[in-house]
PDB file of C-alpha atoms in Angstrom:
ATOM      1  CA  MET K   1       0.000   0.000   0.000  1.00 83.00           C
ATOM      2  CA  ALA K   2       2.902   2.360   0.719  1.00 82.00           C
ATOM      3  CA  VAL K   3       4.352   1.825  -2.767  1.00 85.00           C
ATOM      4  CA  ILE K   4       0.956   2.217  -4.457  1.00 90.00           C
ATOM      5  CA  THR K   5       0.186   5.387  -2.499  1.00 89.00           C
ATOM      6  CA  ALA K   6       3.600   6.851  -3.306  1.00 88.00           C
ATOM      7  CA  MET K   7       3.204   5.998  -6.999  1.00 90.00           C
ATOM      8  CA  PHE K   8      -0.191   7.697  -7.090  1.00 93.00           C
ATOM      9  CA  GLY K   9       1.197  10.760  -5.320  1.00 91.00           C
ATOM     10  CA  MET K  10       4.098  11.076  -7.760  1.00 90.00           C
ATOM     11  CA  ALA K  11       1.702  10.658 -10.672  1.00 92.00           C
ATOM     12  CA  VAL K  12      -0.370  13.558  -9.313  1.00 92.00           C
ATOM     13  CA  MET K  13       2.787  15.651  -8.979  1.00 91.00           C
ATOM     14  CA  ALA K  14       3.837  14.910 -12.566  1.00 90.00           C
ATOM     15  CA  ALA K  15       0.358  15.716 -13.885  1.00 91.00           C
ATOM     16  CA  ALA K  16       0.272  19.004 -11.967  1.00 90.00           C
ATOM     17  CA  VAL K  17       3.620  20.323 -13.248  1.00 90.00           C
ATOM     18  CA  PRO K  18       2.358  21.787 -16.562  1.00 87.00           C
ATOM     19  CA  GLY K  19       0.810  25.117 -15.680  1.00 85.00           C
ATOM     20  CA  VAL K  20       1.609  24.902 -11.970  1.00 85.00           C
ATOM     21  CA  HIS K  21       2.783  28.546 -12.044  1.00 85.00           C
ATOM     22  CA  ASP K  22      -0.606  29.774 -13.219  1.00 85.00           C
ATOM     23  CA  SER K  23      -3.040  27.469 -11.420  1.00 87.00           C
ATOM     24  CA  ASP K  24      -3.496  27.570  -7.658  1.00 89.00           C
ATOM     25  CA  ALA K  25      -5.424  24.294  -7.820  1.00 90.00           C
ATOM     26  CA  LYS K  26      -2.494  22.532  -9.487  1.00 90.00           C
ATOM     27  CA  ALA K  27      -0.045  24.089  -7.037  1.00 91.00           C
ATOM     28  CA  ARG K  28      -2.065  22.809  -4.072  1.00 92.00           C
ATOM     29  CA  ALA K  29      -2.391  19.362  -5.635  1.00 92.00           C
ATOM     30  CA  PHE K  30       1.375  19.245  -6.204  1.00 93.00           C
ATOM     31  CA  ALA K  31       2.148  20.338  -2.629  1.00 93.00           C
ATOM     32  CA  LEU K  32      -0.402  17.978  -1.084  1.00 94.00           C
ATOM     33  CA  ALA K  33       0.891  15.018  -3.108  1.00 93.00           C
ATOM     34  CA  TYR K  34       4.457  15.853  -2.067  1.00 93.00           C
ATOM     35  CA  ILE K  35       3.471  15.984   1.605  1.00 93.00           C
ATOM     36  CA  VAL K  36       1.641  12.657   1.375  1.00 92.00           C
ATOM     37  CA  VAL K  37       4.578  10.939  -0.350  1.00 90.00           C
ATOM     38  CA  ARG K  38       7.003  12.211   2.290  1.00 88.00           C
ATOM     39  CA  LEU K  39       4.751  11.084   5.140  1.00 88.00           C
ATOM     40  CA  VAL K  40       4.271   7.659   3.585  1.00 87.00           C
ATOM     41  CA  ALA K  41       8.027   7.238   3.171  1.00 81.00           C
ATOM     42  CA  SER K  42       8.612   8.292   6.767  1.00 78.00           C
ATOM     43  CA  ARG K  43       5.879   6.021   8.105  1.00 78.00           C
ATOM     44  CA  THR K  44       7.239   3.018   6.203  1.00 72.00           C
ATOM     45  CA  ARG K  45      10.476   3.071   8.177  1.00 65.00           C
ATOM     46  CA  SER K  46       9.183   4.313  11.520  1.00 63.00           C
ATOM     47  CA  GLY K  47       6.556   1.556  11.487  1.00 59.00           C
ATOM     48  CA  ARG K  48       9.393  -0.981  11.328  1.00 63.00           C
ATOM     49  CA  GLY K  49      11.290   0.706  14.132  1.00 65.00           C
ATOM     50  CA  GLN K  50      14.063   1.800  11.788  1.00 67.00           C
ATOM     51  CA  VAL K  51      15.900   5.070  11.226  1.00 70.00           C
ATOM     52  CA  VAL K  52      17.637   5.529   7.873  1.00 70.00           C
ATOM     53  CA  ALA K  53      20.981   7.157   8.688  1.00 68.00           C
ATOM     54  CA  ASP K  54      21.703   8.050   5.047  1.00 69.00           C
ATOM     55  CA  LEU K  55      18.405   9.925   4.645  1.00 72.00           C
ATOM     56  CA  PRO K  56      17.730  11.902   7.842  1.00 73.00           C
ATOM     57  CA  ILE K  57      14.931  13.955   6.243  1.00 75.00           C
ATOM     58  CA  LEU K  58      12.719  10.851   6.512  1.00 73.00           C
ATOM     59  CA  GLN K  59      12.834  11.215  10.293  1.00 72.00           C
ATOM     60  CA  LEU K  60      13.312  15.004  10.553  1.00 73.00           C
ATOM     61  CA  GLY K  61      10.340  16.641   8.878  1.00 77.00           C
ATOM     62  CA  ALA K  62      11.178  20.318   9.403  1.00 82.00           C
ATOM     63  CA  GLY K  63      11.411  20.767   5.642  1.00 86.00           C
ATOM     64  CA  LEU K  64       7.742  19.822   5.300  1.00 89.00           C
ATOM     65  CA  THR K  65       6.553  22.854   7.267  1.00 90.00           C
ATOM     66  CA  PRO K  66       6.818  25.349   4.347  1.00 92.00           C
ATOM     67  CA  TRP K  67       5.025  22.868   2.098  1.00 92.00           C
ATOM     68  CA  VAL K  68       2.127  22.631   4.546  1.00 92.00           C
ATOM     69  CA  VAL K  69       1.964  26.427   4.802  1.00 92.00           C
ATOM     70  CA  SER K  70       1.923  26.696   0.990  1.00 91.00           C
ATOM     71  CA  LEU K  71      -1.473  24.959   0.924  1.00 91.00           C
ATOM     72  CA  TRP K  72      -2.945  28.300   2.056  1.00 91.00           C
ATOM     73  CA  ALA K  73      -0.719  30.476  -0.163  1.00 87.00           C
ATOM     74  CA  TYR K  74      -1.560  31.806  -3.607  1.00 86.00           C
ATOM     75  CA  GLY K  75       0.592  32.416  -6.662  1.00 84.00           C
ATOM     76  CA  GLU K  76       4.328  32.996  -6.452  1.00 86.00           C
ATOM     77  CA  PRO K  77       4.630  32.859  -2.608  1.00 90.00           C
ATOM     78  CA  SER K  78       3.824  29.141  -2.719  1.00 89.00           C
ATOM     79  CA  LEU K  79       6.827  28.558  -4.996  1.00 89.00           C
ATOM     80  CA  TRP K  80       9.088  30.439  -2.584  1.00 93.00           C
ATOM     81  CA  LEU K  81       7.776  28.298   0.264  1.00 93.00           C
ATOM     82  CA  TRP K  82       8.605  25.144  -1.712  1.00 93.00           C
ATOM     83  CA  ALA K  83      12.125  26.471  -2.279  1.00 93.00           C
ATOM     84  CA  ALA K  84      12.459  27.147   1.461  1.00 93.00           C
ATOM     85  CA  GLY K  85      11.390  23.583   2.239  1.00 92.00           C
ATOM     86  CA  LEU K  86      13.944  22.165  -0.176  1.00 91.00           C
ATOM     87  CA  LEU K  87      16.682  24.357   1.316  1.00 93.00           C
ATOM     88  CA  ILE K  88      15.831  23.119   4.814  1.00 91.00           C
ATOM     89  CA  ASP K  89      15.961  19.509   3.647  1.00 88.00           C
ATOM     90  CA  THR K  90      19.302  20.128   1.917  1.00 87.00           C
ATOM     91  CA  ALA K  91      20.728  21.695   5.074  1.00 86.00           C
ATOM     92  CA  VAL K  92      19.544  18.722   7.139  1.00 83.00           C
ATOM     93  CA  MET K  93      21.118  16.272   4.694  1.00 78.00           C
ATOM     94  CA  VAL K  94      24.438  18.140   4.860  1.00 79.00           C
ATOM     95  CA  ARG K  95      24.624  18.820   8.596  1.00 78.00           C
ATOM     96  CA  VAL K  96      23.010  15.746  10.185  1.00 72.00           C
ATOM     97  CA  SER K  97      25.496  12.906   9.952  1.00 68.00           C
ATOM     98  CA  ARG K  98      24.998   9.286  10.940  1.00 68.00           C
ATOM     99  CA  GLU K  99      26.806   9.852  14.248  1.00 69.00           C
ATOM    100  CA  VAL K 100      24.667  12.883  15.100  1.00 68.00           C
ATOM    101  CA  LEU K 101      21.473  10.978  14.321  1.00 68.00           C
ATOM    102  CA  ARG K 102      22.547   7.968  16.387  1.00 69.00           C
ATOM    103  CA  ALA K 103      23.534  10.193  19.331  1.00 70.00           C
ATOM    104  CA  GLU K 104      20.149  11.945  19.222  1.00 69.00           C
ATOM    105  CA  ILE K 105      18.331   8.611  19.195  1.00 67.00           C
ATOM    106  CA  ASP K 106      20.400   7.334  22.140  1.00 70.00           C
ATOM    107  CA  GLN K 107      19.667  10.491  24.122  1.00 72.00           C
ATOM    108  CA  LYS K 108      15.924  10.372  23.478  1.00 68.00           C
ATOM    109  CA  TRP K 109      15.800   6.661  24.222  1.00 68.00           C
ATOM    110  CA  ALA K 110      17.625   7.144  27.547  1.00 70.00           C
ATOM    111  CA  HIS K 111      15.014   9.704  28.613  1.00 70.00           C
ATOM    112  CA  ALA K 112      12.231   7.368  27.479  1.00 65.00           C
ATOM    113  CA  GLU K 113      13.698   4.493  29.489  1.00 65.00           C
ATOM    114  CA  GLU K 114      13.842   6.692  32.604  1.00 70.00           C
ATOM    115  CA  ARG K 115      10.157   7.544  32.221  1.00 69.00           C
ATOM    116  CA  VAL K 116       9.271   3.882  31.694  1.00 65.00           C
ATOM    117  CA  GLU K 117      11.243   2.787  34.750  1.00 68.00           C
ATOM    118  CA  HIS K 118       9.499   5.444  36.843  1.00 69.00           C
ATOM    119  CA  ARG K 119       6.140   4.214  35.570  1.00 68.00           C
ATOM    120  CA  MET K 120       7.054   0.596  36.293  1.00 66.00           C
ATOM    121  CA  ARG K 121       8.015   1.400  39.890  1.00 68.00           C
ATOM    122  CA  ARG K 122       4.773   3.338  40.349  1.00 71.00           C
ATOM    123  CA  GLU K 123       2.791   0.416  38.920  1.00 63.00           C
ATOM    124  CA  GLU K 124       4.525  -2.010  41.268  1.00 63.00           C
ATOM    125  CA  ARG K 125       3.716   0.144  44.294  1.00 67.00           C
ATOM    126  CA  ARG K 126       0.108   0.467  43.157  1.00 67.00           C
ATOM    127  CA  ASN K 127      -0.256  -3.302  42.777  1.00 63.00           C
ATOM    128  CA  ALA K 128       1.499  -4.199  46.018  1.00 64.00           C
ATOM    129  CA  THR K 129      -1.788  -5.138  47.691  1.00 66.00           C
ATOM    130  CA  LEU K 130      -2.931  -7.370  44.821  1.00 62.00           C
ATOM    131  CA  PRO K 131      -2.282 -11.107  44.553  1.00 67.00           C
ATOM    132  CA  PRO K 132       1.192 -11.811  43.061  1.00 65.00           C
ATOM    133  CA  GLU K 133      -0.123 -13.319  39.831  1.00 67.00           C
ATOM    134  CA  GLU K 134      -2.434 -10.391  39.098  1.00 65.00           C
ATOM    135  CA  ALA K 135       0.271  -7.863  40.015  1.00 61.00           C
ATOM    136  CA  HIS K 136       2.775  -9.536  37.670  1.00 64.00           C
ATOM    137  CA  ALA K 137       0.167  -9.618  34.905  1.00 65.00           C
ATOM    138  CA  ARG K 138      -0.440  -5.881  35.188  1.00 62.00           C
ATOM    139  CA  VAL K 139       3.275  -5.103  35.173  1.00 60.00           C
ATOM    140  CA  ASP K 140       3.744  -7.349  32.137  1.00 63.00           C
ATOM    141  CA  ARG K 141       0.985  -5.475  30.310  1.00 63.00           C
ATOM    142  CA  VAL K 142       2.770  -2.182  30.957  1.00 59.00           C
ATOM    143  CA  ARG K 143       6.083  -3.670  29.836  1.00 59.00           C
ATOM    144  CA  SER K 144       4.505  -5.067  26.646  1.00 59.00           C
ATOM    145  CA  ARG K 145       3.465  -1.540  25.623  1.00 56.00           C
ATOM    146  CA  MET K 146       7.064  -0.337  25.732  1.00 56.00           C
ATOM    147  CA  ARG K 147       8.469   0.595  22.359  1.00 58.00           C
ATOM    148  CA  ARG K 148      11.655  -0.979  21.109  1.00 63.00           C
ATOM    149  CA  LYS K 149      14.664   1.193  20.525  1.00 60.00           C
ATOM    150  CA  PRO K 150      14.798   2.321  16.863  1.00 64.00           C
ATOM    151  CA  GLN K 151      17.384   0.525  14.764  1.00 67.00           C
ATOM    152  CA  VAL K 152      19.776   2.695  12.757  1.00 68.00           C
ATOM    153  CA  VAL K 153      20.077   1.237   9.258  1.00 68.00           C
ATOM    154  CA  THR K 154      22.067   2.278   6.195  1.00 71.00           C
ATOM    155  CA  ALA K 155      21.254   2.173   2.528  1.00 70.00           C
ATOM    156  CA  ASP K 156      22.137  -0.751   0.288  1.00 74.00           C
ATOM    157  CA  VAL K 157      24.561   1.047  -2.019  1.00 73.00           C
ATOM    158  CA  GLY K 158      24.673  -1.682  -4.637  1.00 78.00           C
ATOM    159  CA  HIS K 159      20.889  -1.918  -4.904  1.00 78.00           C
ATOM    160  CA  LEU K 160      20.429   1.848  -5.071  1.00 76.00           C
ATOM    161  CA  SER K 161      23.175   2.169  -7.673  1.00 76.00           C
ATOM    162  CA  GLU K 162      21.388  -0.315  -9.894  1.00 80.00           C
ATOM    163  CA  ARG K 163      18.058   1.480  -9.494  1.00 80.00           C
ATOM    164  CA  LEU K 164      19.669   4.861 -10.081  1.00 78.00           C
ATOM    165  CA  GLY K 165      21.255   3.557 -13.280  1.00 78.00           C
ATOM    166  CA  LEU K 166      17.871   2.392 -14.561  1.00 82.00           C
ATOM    167  CA  PHE K 167      16.323   5.730 -13.615  1.00 81.00           C
ATOM    168  CA  VAL K 168      19.043   7.620 -15.481  1.00 82.00           C
ATOM    169  CA  LEU K 169      18.415   5.532 -18.602  1.00 83.00           C
ATOM    170  CA  ILE K 170      14.718   6.377 -18.444  1.00 86.00           C
ATOM    171  CA  VAL K 171      15.462  10.090 -17.948  1.00 84.00           C
ATOM    172  CA  LEU K 172      17.917  10.124 -20.865  1.00 86.00           C
ATOM    173  CA  GLY K 173      15.492   8.392 -23.197  1.00 87.00           C
ATOM    174  CA  GLU K 174      12.569  10.607 -22.205  1.00 87.00           C
ATOM    175  CA  GLY K 175      14.751  13.724 -22.437  1.00 86.00           C
ATOM    176  CA  LEU K 176      15.857  12.812 -25.960  1.00 87.00           C
ATOM    177  CA  VAL K 177      12.309  12.029 -27.088  1.00 88.00           C
ATOM    178  CA  GLN K 178      10.926  15.281 -25.667  1.00 86.00           C
ATOM    179  CA  SER K 179      13.757  17.323 -27.192  1.00 86.00           C
ATOM    180  CA  VAL K 180      13.237  15.848 -30.659  1.00 86.00           C
ATOM    181  CA  SER K 181       9.461  16.324 -30.380  1.00 86.00           C
ATOM    182  CA  ALA K 182       9.833  19.964 -29.295  1.00 83.00           C
ATOM    183  CA  ALA K 183      12.364  20.697 -32.059  1.00 83.00           C
ATOM    184  CA  SER K 184      10.067  19.239 -34.710  1.00 83.00           C
ATOM    185  CA  GLU K 185       7.274  21.656 -33.752  1.00 82.00           C
ATOM    186  CA  GLU K 186       9.350  24.860 -33.733  1.00 80.00           C
ATOM    187  CA  PRO K 187      10.505  26.919 -36.710  1.00 81.00           C
ATOM    188  CA  TRP K 188      14.159  26.185 -37.372  1.00 80.00           C
ATOM    189  CA  ASP K 189      15.667  29.594 -36.857  1.00 78.00           C
ATOM    190  CA  SER K 190      19.106  30.290 -35.410  1.00 72.00           C
ATOM    191  CA  GLY K 191      18.026  29.516 -31.828  1.00 80.00           C
ATOM    192  CA  VAL K 192      16.701  25.987 -32.332  1.00 82.00           C
ATOM    193  CA  PRO K 193      20.000  24.378 -33.492  1.00 84.00           C
ATOM    194  CA  ALA K 194      21.906  25.996 -30.605  1.00 85.00           C
ATOM    195  CA  VAL K 195      19.372  24.809 -28.036  1.00 86.00           C
ATOM    196  CA  GLY K 196      19.239  21.359 -29.617  1.00 85.00           C
ATOM    197  CA  VAL K 197      23.010  20.957 -29.467  1.00 88.00           C
ATOM    198  CA  GLY K 198      23.051  22.215 -25.877  1.00 89.00           C
ATOM    199  CA  VAL K 199      20.360  19.744 -24.813  1.00 88.00           C
ATOM    200  CA  PHE K 200      22.211  16.886 -26.486  1.00 88.00           C
ATOM    201  CA  VAL K 201      25.470  17.848 -24.753  1.00 90.00           C
ATOM    202  CA  ILE K 202      23.720  17.952 -21.371  1.00 89.00           C
ATOM    203  CA  LEU K 203      22.222  14.500 -21.934  1.00 87.00           C
ATOM    204  CA  VAL K 204      25.638  13.129 -22.908  1.00 87.00           C
ATOM    205  CA  LEU K 205      27.195  14.634 -19.781  1.00 87.00           C
ATOM    206  CA  VAL K 206      24.490  13.124 -17.558  1.00 83.00           C
ATOM    207  CA  TRP K 207      25.054   9.754 -19.207  1.00 83.00           C
ATOM    208  CA  SER K 208      28.808  10.107 -18.728  1.00 82.00           C
ATOM    209  CA  LEU K 209      28.460  10.967 -15.030  1.00 78.00           C
ATOM    210  CA  ALA K 210      26.153   8.024 -14.444  1.00 73.00           C
ATOM    211  CA  LEU K 211      28.485   5.670 -16.306  1.00 72.00           C
ATOM    212  CA  ARG K 212      31.748   6.786 -14.701  1.00 70.00           C
ATOM    213  CA  THR K 213      30.814   7.382 -11.053  1.00 61.00           C
ATOM    214  CA  VAL K 214      28.333   4.639 -10.133  1.00 54.00           C
ATOM    215  CA  ARG K 215      29.495   2.946  -6.945  1.00 49.00           C
ATOM    216  CA  THR K 216      30.018  -0.796  -6.943  1.00 45.00           C
ATOM    217  CA  GLY K 217      29.194  -1.133  -3.249  1.00 43.00           C
ATOM    218  CA  ARG K 218      32.817  -1.776  -2.310  1.00 44.00           C
ATOM    219  CA  ARG K 219      34.478   0.619   0.072  1.00 42.00           C
ATOM    220  CA  GLY K 220      36.720   3.086  -1.690  1.00 40.00           C
ATOM    221  CA  ARG K 221      36.041   1.680  -5.144  1.00 42.00           C
ATOM    222  CA  CYS K 222      34.067   3.279  -7.963  1.00 37.00           C
ATOM    223  CA  ARG K 223      33.299   2.197 -11.474  1.00 39.00           C
TER     224      ARG K 223
END
């Protein structure tokens, strides 16, 4: 369901892009779909008790705040709010390292354990007058509701590299098709050949970057 919901959200975003500058309805649909996709991605990992160290914005949703505010904005301000959200996410990705994220989780979990221990002692004192079996049963029920400590996981570099390579191939093919289609509909004045050559050079450079710098999954080795 998470994958299907995310696919639908991204389809809405893609459909809303044409004319998003001029239509408030499309802008709201784009922002709402983006928010839903981000929440679904975050929920997928948090529901498993995992924290993705390589993608801290899944756990730290400060960058979503401008997107939520943009649902009540009109025209160009909504675009500036989107840019602010992306800048916040970029700053989080740059500044929050794996060690920082793990230290924050350890600190929060230590405080949570202190609260749980205090609650357990209070529950034991409250049940001191009950029969031992019933008292133990109540304490066990409280203990069963305790959350497990989140597990810090890392990305599978080899798997992501393969998926990224396939995505780049799709982008290159679609970019070439769209460029040829657009060039065939425009009058061939002096600007069209220059733009066409520039687009082709950009596509070649993207292909070259993807081909030369894809990680193999081995430490310190690239192919």
